[in-house]
Amino acid sequence: MNAPILSFFAAHAPRQALHRGRRRRFFRCPACRAVQIVPAGCGQTKIVCRKCGEIFLRRT
Protein backbone atom coordinates (compact mmCIF):
# COMPACT_ATOMS: atom_id res chain seq x y z
CA MET A 1 0.00 0.00 0.00
CA ASN A 2 2.84 2.44 0.74
CA ALA A 3 4.88 1.44 -2.31
CA PRO A 4 2.92 3.61 -4.82
CA ILE A 5 3.24 6.64 -2.55
CA LEU A 6 6.97 6.16 -2.01
CA SER A 7 7.61 5.56 -5.69
CA PHE A 8 5.72 8.76 -6.56
CA PHE A 9 7.89 10.87 -4.25
CA ALA A 10 11.08 9.13 -5.33
CA ALA A 11 10.32 9.93 -8.97
CA HIS A 12 9.20 13.53 -8.43
CA ALA A 13 11.64 14.80 -5.79
CA PRO A 14 15.34 14.96 -6.71
CA ARG A 15 17.79 14.12 -3.97
CA GLN A 16 19.33 17.59 -4.06
CA ALA A 17 15.98 19.19 -3.23
CA LEU A 18 15.59 16.99 -0.16
CA HIS A 19 18.98 18.02 1.25
CA ARG A 20 18.96 21.66 0.16
CA GLY A 21 17.85 22.89 3.59
CA ARG A 22 21.01 21.58 5.19
CA ARG A 23 23.33 23.72 3.08
CA ARG A 24 21.28 26.92 3.22
CA ARG A 25 19.37 28.83 5.87
CA PHE A 26 16.21 30.82 5.21
CA PHE A 27 15.49 34.04 7.09
CA ARG A 28 12.73 36.63 6.83
CA CYS A 29 13.60 40.30 6.68
CA PRO A 30 12.29 42.01 9.84
CA ALA A 31 11.17 45.06 7.83
CA CYS A 32 9.44 43.69 4.70
CA ARG A 33 9.16 39.95 5.55
CA ALA A 34 10.88 38.89 2.29
CA VAL A 35 12.72 35.54 2.44
CA GLN A 36 16.52 35.72 2.33
CA ILE A 37 18.66 32.64 1.63
CA VAL A 38 22.17 32.45 3.11
CA PRO A 39 24.77 29.64 3.32
CA ALA A 40 24.65 27.53 6.48
CA GLY A 41 27.53 27.13 8.89
CA CYS A 42 29.17 30.56 8.46
CA GLY A 43 28.67 31.79 12.02
CA GLN A 44 27.15 35.23 12.52
CA THR A 45 26.38 36.79 9.15
CA LYS A 46 25.31 40.27 8.09
CA ILE A 47 22.34 39.87 5.75
CA VAL A 48 21.24 42.63 3.40
CA CYS A 49 17.67 42.36 2.16
CA ARG A 50 17.53 42.51 -1.62
CA LYS A 51 14.04 43.96 -1.59
CA CYS A 52 14.23 46.84 0.91
CA GLY A 53 17.96 47.12 1.78
CA GLU A 54 17.51 46.41 5.48
CA ILE A 55 20.67 45.09 7.20
CA PHE A 56 20.35 42.54 10.01
CA LEU A 57 22.58 39.99 11.74
CA ARG A 58 21.75 36.30 12.09
CA ARG A 59 23.68 33.23 13.19
CA THR A 60 23.74 30.54 10.51
Tab-separated table of C-alpha atoms in Angstrom:
chain	number	residue	atom	x	y	z
A	1	MET	CA	0.000	0.000	0.000
A	2	ASN	CA	2.844	2.443	0.736
A	3	ALA	CA	4.877	1.437	-2.315
A	4	PRO	CA	2.923	3.607	-4.825
A	5	ILE	CA	3.240	6.636	-2.550
A	6	LEU	CA	6.966	6.164	-2.009
A	7	SER	CA	7.611	5.559	-5.685
A	8	PHE	CA	5.725	8.758	-6.556
A	9	PHE	CA	7.886	10.872	-4.248
A	10	ALA	CA	11.084	9.134	-5.327
A	11	ALA	CA	10.318	9.931	-8.966
A	12	HIS	CA	9.199	13.531	-8.430
A	13	ALA	CA	11.642	14.797	-5.788
A	14	PRO	CA	15.340	14.959	-6.713
A	15	ARG	CA	17.788	14.117	-3.970
A	16	GLN	CA	19.333	17.585	-4.056
A	17	ALA	CA	15.984	19.190	-3.229
A	18	LEU	CA	15.590	16.988	-0.155
A	19	HIS	CA	18.983	18.017	1.253
A	20	ARG	CA	18.959	21.659	0.158
A	21	GLY	CA	17.846	22.890	3.586
A	22	ARG	CA	21.014	21.575	5.193
A	23	ARG	CA	23.327	23.716	3.084
A	24	ARG	CA	21.276	26.922	3.216
A	25	ARG	CA	19.366	28.825	5.865
A	26	PHE	CA	16.213	30.815	5.213
A	27	PHE	CA	15.488	34.044	7.086
A	28	ARG	CA	12.729	36.626	6.830
A	29	CYS	CA	13.600	40.301	6.681
A	30	PRO	CA	12.287	42.013	9.842
A	31	ALA	CA	11.172	45.064	7.832
A	32	CYS	CA	9.442	43.692	4.697
A	33	ARG	CA	9.162	39.947	5.547
A	34	ALA	CA	10.883	38.887	2.293
A	35	VAL	CA	12.716	35.543	2.438
A	36	GLN	CA	16.515	35.719	2.328
A	37	ILE	CA	18.655	32.637	1.631
A	38	VAL	CA	22.173	32.451	3.109
A	39	PRO	CA	24.773	29.636	3.319
A	40	ALA	CA	24.645	27.526	6.477
A	41	GLY	CA	27.533	27.135	8.885
A	42	CYS	CA	29.167	30.556	8.457
A	43	GLY	CA	28.673	31.790	12.020
A	44	GLN	CA	27.147	35.230	12.519
A	45	THR	CA	26.377	36.794	9.151
A	46	LYS	CA	25.312	40.266	8.091
A	47	ILE	CA	22.345	39.867	5.755
A	48	VAL	CA	21.244	42.632	3.395
A	49	CYS	CA	17.671	42.358	2.164
A	50	ARG	CA	17.532	42.510	-1.620
A	51	LYS	CA	14.038	43.962	-1.595
A	52	CYS	CA	14.228	46.836	0.905
A	53	GLY	CA	17.956	47.124	1.780
A	54	GLU	CA	17.514	46.405	5.483
A	55	ILE	CA	20.669	45.093	7.198
A	56	PHE	CA	20.347	42.536	10.009
A	57	LEU	CA	22.576	39.991	11.738
A	58	ARG	CA	21.748	36.302	12.092
A	59	ARG	CA	23.684	33.230	13.194
A	60	THR	CA	23.741	30.540	10.514
